Coordinates of C-alpha atoms in Angstrom, one line a residue:
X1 CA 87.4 76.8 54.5
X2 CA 85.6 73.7 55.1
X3 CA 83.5 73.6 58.5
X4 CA 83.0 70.9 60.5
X5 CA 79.5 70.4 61.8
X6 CA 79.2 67.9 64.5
X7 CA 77.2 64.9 64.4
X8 CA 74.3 65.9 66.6
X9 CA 74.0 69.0 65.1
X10 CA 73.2 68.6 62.1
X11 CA 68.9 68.7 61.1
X12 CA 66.9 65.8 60.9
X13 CA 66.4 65.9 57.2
X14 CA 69.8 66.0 56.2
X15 CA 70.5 62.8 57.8
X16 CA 67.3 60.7 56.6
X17 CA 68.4 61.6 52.7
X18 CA 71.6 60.7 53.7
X19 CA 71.1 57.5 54.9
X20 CA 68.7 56.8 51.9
X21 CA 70.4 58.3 49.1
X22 CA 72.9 54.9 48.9
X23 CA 70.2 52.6 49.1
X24 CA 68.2 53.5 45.5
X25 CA 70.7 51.8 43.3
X26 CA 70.4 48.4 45.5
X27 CA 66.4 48.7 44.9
X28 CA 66.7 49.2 41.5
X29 CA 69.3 46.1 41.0
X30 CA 66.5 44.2 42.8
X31 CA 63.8 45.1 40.2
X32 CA 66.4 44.6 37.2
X33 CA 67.1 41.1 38.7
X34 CA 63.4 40.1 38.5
X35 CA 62.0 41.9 35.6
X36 CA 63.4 38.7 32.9
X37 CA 62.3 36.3 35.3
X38 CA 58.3 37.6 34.6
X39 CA 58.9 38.3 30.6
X40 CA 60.3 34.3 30.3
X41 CA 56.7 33.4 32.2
X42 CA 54.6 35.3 30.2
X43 CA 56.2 33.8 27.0
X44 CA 56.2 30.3 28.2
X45 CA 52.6 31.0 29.3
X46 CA 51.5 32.1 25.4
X47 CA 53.2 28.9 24.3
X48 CA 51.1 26.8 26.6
X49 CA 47.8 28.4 25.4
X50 CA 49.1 27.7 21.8
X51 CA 49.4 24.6 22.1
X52 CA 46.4 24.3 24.1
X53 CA 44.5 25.8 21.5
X54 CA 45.7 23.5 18.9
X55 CA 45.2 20.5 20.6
X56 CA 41.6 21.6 21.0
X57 CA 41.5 22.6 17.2
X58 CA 43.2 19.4 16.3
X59 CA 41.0 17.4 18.6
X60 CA 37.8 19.7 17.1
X61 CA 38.9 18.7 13.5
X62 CA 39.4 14.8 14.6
X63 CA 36.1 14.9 15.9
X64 CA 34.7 16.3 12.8
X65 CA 36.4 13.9 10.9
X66 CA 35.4 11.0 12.6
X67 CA 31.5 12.1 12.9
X68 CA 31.7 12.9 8.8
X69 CA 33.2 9.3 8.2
X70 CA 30.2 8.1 10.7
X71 CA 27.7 9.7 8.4
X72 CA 29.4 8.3 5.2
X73 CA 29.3 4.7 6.8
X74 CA 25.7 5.0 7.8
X75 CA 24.8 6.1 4.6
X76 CA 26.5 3.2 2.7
X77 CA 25.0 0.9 4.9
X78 CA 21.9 2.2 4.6
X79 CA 22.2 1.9 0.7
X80 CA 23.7 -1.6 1.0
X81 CA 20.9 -2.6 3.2
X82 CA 17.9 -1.4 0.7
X83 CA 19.7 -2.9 -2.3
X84 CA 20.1 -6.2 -0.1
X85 CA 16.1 -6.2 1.1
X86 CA 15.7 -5.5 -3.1
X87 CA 17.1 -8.0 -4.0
X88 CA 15.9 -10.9 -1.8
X89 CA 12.6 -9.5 -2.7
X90 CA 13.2 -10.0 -6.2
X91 CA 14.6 -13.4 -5.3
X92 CA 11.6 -14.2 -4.3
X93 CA 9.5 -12.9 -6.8
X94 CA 11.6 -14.9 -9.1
X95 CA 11.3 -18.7 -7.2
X96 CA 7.5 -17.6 -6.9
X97 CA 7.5 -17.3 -10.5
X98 CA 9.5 -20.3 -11.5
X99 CA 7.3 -22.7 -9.3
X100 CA 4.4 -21.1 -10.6
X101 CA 6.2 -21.6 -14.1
X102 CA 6.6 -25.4 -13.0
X103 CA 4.0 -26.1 -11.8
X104 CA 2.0 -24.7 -15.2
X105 CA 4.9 -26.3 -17.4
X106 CA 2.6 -29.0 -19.1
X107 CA 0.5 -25.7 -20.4
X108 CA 3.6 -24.5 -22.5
X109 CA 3.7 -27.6 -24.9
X110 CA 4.6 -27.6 -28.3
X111 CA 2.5 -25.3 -30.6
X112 CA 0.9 -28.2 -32.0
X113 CA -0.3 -30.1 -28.7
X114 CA -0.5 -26.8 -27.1
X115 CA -3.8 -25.7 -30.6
X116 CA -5.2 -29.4 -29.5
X117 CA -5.2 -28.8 -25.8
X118 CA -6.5 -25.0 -26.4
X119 CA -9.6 -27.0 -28.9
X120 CA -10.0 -29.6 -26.3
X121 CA -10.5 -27.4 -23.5
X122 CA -13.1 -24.8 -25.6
X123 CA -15.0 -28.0 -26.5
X124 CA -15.4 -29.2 -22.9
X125 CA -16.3 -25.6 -22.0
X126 CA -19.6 -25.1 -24.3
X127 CA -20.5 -29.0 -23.7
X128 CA -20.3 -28.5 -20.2
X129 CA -20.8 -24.7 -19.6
X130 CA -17.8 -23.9 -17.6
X131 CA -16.0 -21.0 -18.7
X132 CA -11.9 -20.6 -19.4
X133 CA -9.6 -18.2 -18.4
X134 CA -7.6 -17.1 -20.9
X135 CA -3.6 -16.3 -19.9
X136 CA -1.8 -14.0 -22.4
X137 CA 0.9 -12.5 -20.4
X138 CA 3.2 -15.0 -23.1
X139 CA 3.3 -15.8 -26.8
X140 CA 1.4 -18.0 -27.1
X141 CA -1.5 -17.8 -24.5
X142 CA -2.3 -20.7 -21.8
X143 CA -5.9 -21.3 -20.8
X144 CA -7.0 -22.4 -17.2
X145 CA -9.8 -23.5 -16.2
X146 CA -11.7 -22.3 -13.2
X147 CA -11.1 -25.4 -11.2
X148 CA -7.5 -24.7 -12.3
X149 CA -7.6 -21.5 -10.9
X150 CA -9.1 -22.0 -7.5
X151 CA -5.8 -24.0 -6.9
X152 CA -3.9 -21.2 -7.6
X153 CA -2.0 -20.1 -4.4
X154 CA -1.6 -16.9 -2.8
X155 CA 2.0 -16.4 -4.6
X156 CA 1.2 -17.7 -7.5
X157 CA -1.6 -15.8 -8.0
X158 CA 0.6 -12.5 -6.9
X159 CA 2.9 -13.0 -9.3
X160 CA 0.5 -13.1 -12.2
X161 CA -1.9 -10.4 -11.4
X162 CA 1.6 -8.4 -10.7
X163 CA 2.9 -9.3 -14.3
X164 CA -0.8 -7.9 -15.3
X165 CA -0.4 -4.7 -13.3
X166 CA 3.0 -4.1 -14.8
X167 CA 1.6 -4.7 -18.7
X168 CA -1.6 -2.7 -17.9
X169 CA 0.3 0.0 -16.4
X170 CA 2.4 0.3 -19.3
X171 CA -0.1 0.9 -21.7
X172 CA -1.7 3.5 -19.9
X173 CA 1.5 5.0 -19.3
X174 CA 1.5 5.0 -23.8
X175 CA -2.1 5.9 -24.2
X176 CA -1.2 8.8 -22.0
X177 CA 1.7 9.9 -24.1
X178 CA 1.6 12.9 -26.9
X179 CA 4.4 11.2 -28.5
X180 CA 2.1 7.7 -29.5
X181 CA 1.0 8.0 -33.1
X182 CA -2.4 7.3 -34.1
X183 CA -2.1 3.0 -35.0
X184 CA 0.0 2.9 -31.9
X185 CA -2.7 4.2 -29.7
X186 CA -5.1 1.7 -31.5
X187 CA -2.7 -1.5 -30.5
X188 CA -2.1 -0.1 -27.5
X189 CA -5.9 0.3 -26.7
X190 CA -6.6 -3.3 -27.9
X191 CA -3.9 -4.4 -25.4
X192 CA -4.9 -2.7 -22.3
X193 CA -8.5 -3.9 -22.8
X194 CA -7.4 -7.4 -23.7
X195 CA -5.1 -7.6 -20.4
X196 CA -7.4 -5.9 -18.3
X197 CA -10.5 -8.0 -18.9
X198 CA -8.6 -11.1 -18.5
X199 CA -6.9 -10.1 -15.2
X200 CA -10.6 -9.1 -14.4
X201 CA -11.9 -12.0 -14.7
X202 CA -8.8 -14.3 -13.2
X203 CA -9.6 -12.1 -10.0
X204 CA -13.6 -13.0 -10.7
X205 CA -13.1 -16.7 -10.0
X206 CA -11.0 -16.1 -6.8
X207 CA -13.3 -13.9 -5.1
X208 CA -16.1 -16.1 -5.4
X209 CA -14.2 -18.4 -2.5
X210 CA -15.1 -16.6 0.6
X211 CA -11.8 -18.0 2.2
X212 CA -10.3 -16.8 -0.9
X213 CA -11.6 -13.4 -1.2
X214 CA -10.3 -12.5 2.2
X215 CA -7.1 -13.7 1.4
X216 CA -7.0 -11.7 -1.6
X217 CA -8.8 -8.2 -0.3
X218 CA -6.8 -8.4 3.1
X219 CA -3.1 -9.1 1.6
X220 CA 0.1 -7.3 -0.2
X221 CA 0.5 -9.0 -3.6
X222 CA 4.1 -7.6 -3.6
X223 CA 5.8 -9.8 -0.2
X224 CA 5.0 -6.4 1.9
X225 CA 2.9 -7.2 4.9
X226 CA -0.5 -8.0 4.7
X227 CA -2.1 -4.7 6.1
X228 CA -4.4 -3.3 3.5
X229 CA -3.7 0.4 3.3
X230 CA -6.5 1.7 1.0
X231 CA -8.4 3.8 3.1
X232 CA -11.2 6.0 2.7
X233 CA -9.2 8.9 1.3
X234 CA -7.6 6.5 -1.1
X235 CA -10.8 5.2 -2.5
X236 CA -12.1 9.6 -2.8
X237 CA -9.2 10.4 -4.3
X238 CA -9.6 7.4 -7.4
X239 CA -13.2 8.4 -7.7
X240 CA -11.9 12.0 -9.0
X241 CA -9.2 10.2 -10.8
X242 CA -12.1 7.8 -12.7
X243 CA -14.3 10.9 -13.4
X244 CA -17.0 9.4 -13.6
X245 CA -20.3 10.8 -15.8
X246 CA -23.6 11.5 -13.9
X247 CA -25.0 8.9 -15.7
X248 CA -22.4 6.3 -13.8
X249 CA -22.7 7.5 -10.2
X250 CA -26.5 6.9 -10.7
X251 CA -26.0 3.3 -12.1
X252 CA -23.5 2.7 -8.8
X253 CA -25.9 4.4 -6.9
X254 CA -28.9 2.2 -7.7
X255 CA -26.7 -0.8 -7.4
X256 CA -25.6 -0.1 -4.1
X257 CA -28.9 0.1 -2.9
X258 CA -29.9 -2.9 -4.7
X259 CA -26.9 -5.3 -3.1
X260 CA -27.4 -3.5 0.4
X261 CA -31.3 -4.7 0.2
X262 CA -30.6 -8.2 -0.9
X263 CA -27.9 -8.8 1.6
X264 CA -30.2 -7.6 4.4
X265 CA -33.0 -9.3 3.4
X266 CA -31.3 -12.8 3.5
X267 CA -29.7 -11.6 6.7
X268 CA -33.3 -11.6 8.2
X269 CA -34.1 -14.4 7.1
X270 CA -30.5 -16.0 8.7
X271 CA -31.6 -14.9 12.0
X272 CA -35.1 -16.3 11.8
X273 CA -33.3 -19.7 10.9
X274 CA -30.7 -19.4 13.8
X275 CA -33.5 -18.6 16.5
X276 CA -35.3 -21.9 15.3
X277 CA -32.1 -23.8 15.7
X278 CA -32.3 -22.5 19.2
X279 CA -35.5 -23.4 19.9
X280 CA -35.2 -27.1 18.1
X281 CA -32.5 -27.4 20.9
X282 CA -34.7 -26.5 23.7
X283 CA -37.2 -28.9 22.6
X284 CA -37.5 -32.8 24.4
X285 CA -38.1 -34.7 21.1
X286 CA -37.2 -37.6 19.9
X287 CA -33.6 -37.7 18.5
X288 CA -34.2 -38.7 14.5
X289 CA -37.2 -35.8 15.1
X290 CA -34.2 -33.3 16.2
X291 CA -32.0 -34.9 13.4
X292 CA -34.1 -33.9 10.9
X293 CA -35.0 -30.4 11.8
X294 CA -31.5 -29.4 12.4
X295 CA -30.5 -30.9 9.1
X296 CA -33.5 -28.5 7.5
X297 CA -32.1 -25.7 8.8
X298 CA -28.4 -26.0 8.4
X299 CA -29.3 -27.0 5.3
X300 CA -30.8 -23.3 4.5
X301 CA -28.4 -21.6 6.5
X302 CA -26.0 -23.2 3.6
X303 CA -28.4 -22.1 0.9
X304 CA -28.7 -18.1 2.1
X305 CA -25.0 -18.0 2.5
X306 CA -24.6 -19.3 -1.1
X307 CA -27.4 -16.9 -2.3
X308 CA -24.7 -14.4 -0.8
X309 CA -22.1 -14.8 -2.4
X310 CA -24.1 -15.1 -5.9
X311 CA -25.2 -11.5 -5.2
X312 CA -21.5 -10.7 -4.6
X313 CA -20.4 -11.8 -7.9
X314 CA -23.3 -10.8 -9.6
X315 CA -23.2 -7.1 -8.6
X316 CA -19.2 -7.2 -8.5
X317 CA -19.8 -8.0 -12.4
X318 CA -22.4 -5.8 -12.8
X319 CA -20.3 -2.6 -11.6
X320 CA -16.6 -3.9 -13.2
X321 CA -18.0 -5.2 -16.5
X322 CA -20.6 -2.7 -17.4
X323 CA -20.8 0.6 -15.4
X324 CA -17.2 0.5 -15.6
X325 CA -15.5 0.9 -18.6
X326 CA -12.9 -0.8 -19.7
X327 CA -10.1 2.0 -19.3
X328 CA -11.5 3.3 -16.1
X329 CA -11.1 -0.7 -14.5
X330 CA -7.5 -0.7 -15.6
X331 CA -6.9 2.3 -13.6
X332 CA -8.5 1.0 -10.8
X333 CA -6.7 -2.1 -11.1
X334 CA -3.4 -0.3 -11.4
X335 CA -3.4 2.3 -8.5
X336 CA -4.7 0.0 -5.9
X337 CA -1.5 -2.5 -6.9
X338 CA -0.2 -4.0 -4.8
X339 CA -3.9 -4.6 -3.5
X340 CA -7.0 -5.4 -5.0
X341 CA -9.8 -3.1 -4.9
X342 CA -13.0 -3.5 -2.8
X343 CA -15.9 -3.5 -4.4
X344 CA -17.8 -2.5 -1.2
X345 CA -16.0 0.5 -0.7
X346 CA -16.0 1.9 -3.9
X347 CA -19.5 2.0 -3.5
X348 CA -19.7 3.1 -0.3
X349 CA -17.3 6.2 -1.6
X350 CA -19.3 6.8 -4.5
X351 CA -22.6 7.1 -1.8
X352 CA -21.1 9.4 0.5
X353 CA -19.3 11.8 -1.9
X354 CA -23.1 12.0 -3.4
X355 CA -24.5 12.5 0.5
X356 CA -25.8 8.7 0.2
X357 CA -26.4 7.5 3.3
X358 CA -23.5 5.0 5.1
X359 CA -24.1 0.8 4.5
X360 CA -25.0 0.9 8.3
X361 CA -27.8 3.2 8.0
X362 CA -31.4 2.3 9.0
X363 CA -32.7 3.6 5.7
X364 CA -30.6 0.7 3.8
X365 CA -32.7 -1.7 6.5
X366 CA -35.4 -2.5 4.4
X367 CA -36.8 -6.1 3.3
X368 CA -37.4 -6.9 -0.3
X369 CA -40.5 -6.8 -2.1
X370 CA -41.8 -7.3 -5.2
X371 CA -40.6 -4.2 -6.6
X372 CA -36.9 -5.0 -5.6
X373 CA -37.2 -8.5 -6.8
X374 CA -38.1 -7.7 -10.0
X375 CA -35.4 -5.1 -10.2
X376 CA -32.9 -7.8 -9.1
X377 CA -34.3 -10.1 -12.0
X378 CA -33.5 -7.1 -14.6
X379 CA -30.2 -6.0 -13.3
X380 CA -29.6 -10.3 -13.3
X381 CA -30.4 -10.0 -17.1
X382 CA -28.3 -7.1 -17.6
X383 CA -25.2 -8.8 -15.6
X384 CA -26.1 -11.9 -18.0
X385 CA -26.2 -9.5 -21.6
X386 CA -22.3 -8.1 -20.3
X387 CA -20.9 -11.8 -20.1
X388 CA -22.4 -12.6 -23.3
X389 CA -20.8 -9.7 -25.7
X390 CA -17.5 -7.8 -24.5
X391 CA -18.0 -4.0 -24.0
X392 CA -15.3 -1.9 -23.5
X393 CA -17.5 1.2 -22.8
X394 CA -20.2 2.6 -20.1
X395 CA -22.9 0.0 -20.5
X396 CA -26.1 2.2 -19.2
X397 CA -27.9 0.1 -16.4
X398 CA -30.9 2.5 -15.5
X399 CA -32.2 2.6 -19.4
X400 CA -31.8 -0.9 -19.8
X401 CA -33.8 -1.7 -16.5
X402 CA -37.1 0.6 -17.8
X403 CA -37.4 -1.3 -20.9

């Protein structure tokens, strides 16, 4: 039998999990309701970082893309631009050689008139003493003569002596080869000494122009710019390249020495002349009186600076043509392309590597006497026996000067 309890009766407890107990299943709806809601965001929230990482993966690999073609045009412009800067330098090489060509077109005559001319020219040479250049870069040879060759221009000259470079250096390049049989070598030999001598001697009548020889010892003879780039370690390096006997570095030696007391001596005797100049300007004389004594001494200002530049040549000769041999000058010729080599420095190299004092030292200060002029008469003689006969090898210069 079923009892009734009242209302207010019953415990506390009993009515709160009454009242509760219906409201559980109207929480959990709630949840139920949301929980898709939350899975649909995450998933459309993984799609969006997809495609946000591909975009930045696609925009990684444009980018890549793009840089690499960057690169690839850079590179073939690069390439276009060296070829281009080639070529406009061989272009010029080329009109330089074709005015030169044009200008020397009355030399390339028929064979007949061409024998005459070649006669002609020796004849004037040993009536009147001037010497010929001899050209055989073609078949057959041209001859200049030295006033020919003083009108040479800058590119002109470049492109012969670059034609001589090129032919020198290939015969070193066959002497130096195991491969070349024995007649070969011989050929060869009489080919490099043939080219080398003549380019020699070309170079020989230039640098006896003082306006000249700066031209030619401060300038590119390939169109490059004209800052000469042999330095001192250049000039050490050929020394060991030359190796050169005992017996040479004492001839180069001596010569230094020799040239270094010449040009100082006429150097004191320039500034004697210039403080008289000085003082026949201070002076209240008569004009003709003042005339006359400034003509004197311009006119041996003139003389000393000639007397230079004989000593110049003289001893230039003296080291290329005889201490020098004919092998070791075509390397030198050919490793200093595309300049000429100083004559100066590779003396002062040889000094120094020896412990020789420097060209500006006060021990290379001295005057002449008679000692050092009669030196300068035998090493004048000596200079004078290597223009005479051609010699190929070390021409001893100490030996020569004790007989």
């Amino acid at each position: 039998m079923e009892r009734n309890i009242p209302t207010h009766s019953r415990p506390e407890h009993f009515s709160r999990v009454q009242s509760q107990t219906p409201s559980e299943p109207e929480q959990t709806s709630v949840v139920r309701q949301h929980s898709p809601t939350a899975s649909y965001n995450a998933t459309i929230e993984a799609a969006l970082e997809r495609r946000l990482a591909n975009g930045r993966e696609s925009q990684r690999r444009f980018r890549e893309r793009q840089k690499a073609r960057s690169q690839s045009t850079e590179v073939r412009l690069a390439r276009a631009t060296a070829e281009l800067t080639g070529l406009r330098a061989r272009q010029a090489t080329l009109e330089s050689r074709n005015v030169f060509l044009e200008n020397l077109a009355t030399l390339h005559a028929p064979a007949q008139v061409q024998a005459a001319q070649n006669t002609q020219a020796a004849r004037q040479a040993n009536d009147t003493g001037d010497a010929i250049c001899t050209i055989s870069l073609q078949d057959p040879p041209y001859y200049m003569s030295h006033a020919d060759v003083n009108k040479l221009t800058l590119p002109a000259f470049s492109t012969l002596w670059t034609e001589y470079v090129q032919k020198i250096g290939s015969c070193l390049l066959q002497l130096g080869s195991p491969a070349s049989t024995a007649p070969t070598l011989q050929l060869v030999t009489s080919a490099m000494q043939r080219l080398t001598v003549e380019a020699a001697d070309l170079c020989a009548v230039l640098l006896q122009a003082p306006v000249a020889n700066k031209a030619l010892i401060t300038s590119r003879l390939d169109d490059g710019e004209a800052t000469n780039a042999l330095d001192k370690e250049f000039y050490t390096s050929l020394m060991e390249l030359l190796s050169l006997t005992e017996e040479q570095t004492l001839d180069l030696i001596y010569i230094r020495r020799l040239y270094h007391t010449k040009r100082n001596d006429l150097e004191s005797q320039r500034k004697i002349i210039i403080r008289q100049l000085a003082e026949v300007e201070l002076q209240d004389a008569h004009p003709s009186d003042s005339f006359l004594s400034l003509s004197a001494l311009i006119s041996s200002v003139q003389q000393i600076t000639e007397q230079e530049w004989a000593i110049y040549y003289t001893v230039l000769r003296g080291a290329y043509r005889g201490v020098f041999s004919t092998l070791q000058l075509a390397n030198i010729v050919v490793h200093c392309y595309p300049y000429l080599p100083s004559m100066e420095r590779l003396l002062e190299t040889v000094a120094v590597t020896r412990g020789g004092p420097a060209a500006n030292s006060s021990s290379n200060l001295q005057g002449e006497n008679e000692q050092t002029a009669a030196e300068w008469t035998a090493f004048s003689e000596y200079v004078a026996l290597l223009a005479v006969n051609a010699h190929h090898e070390y021409v001893p210069l100490l030996p020569f000067l004790t007989k």
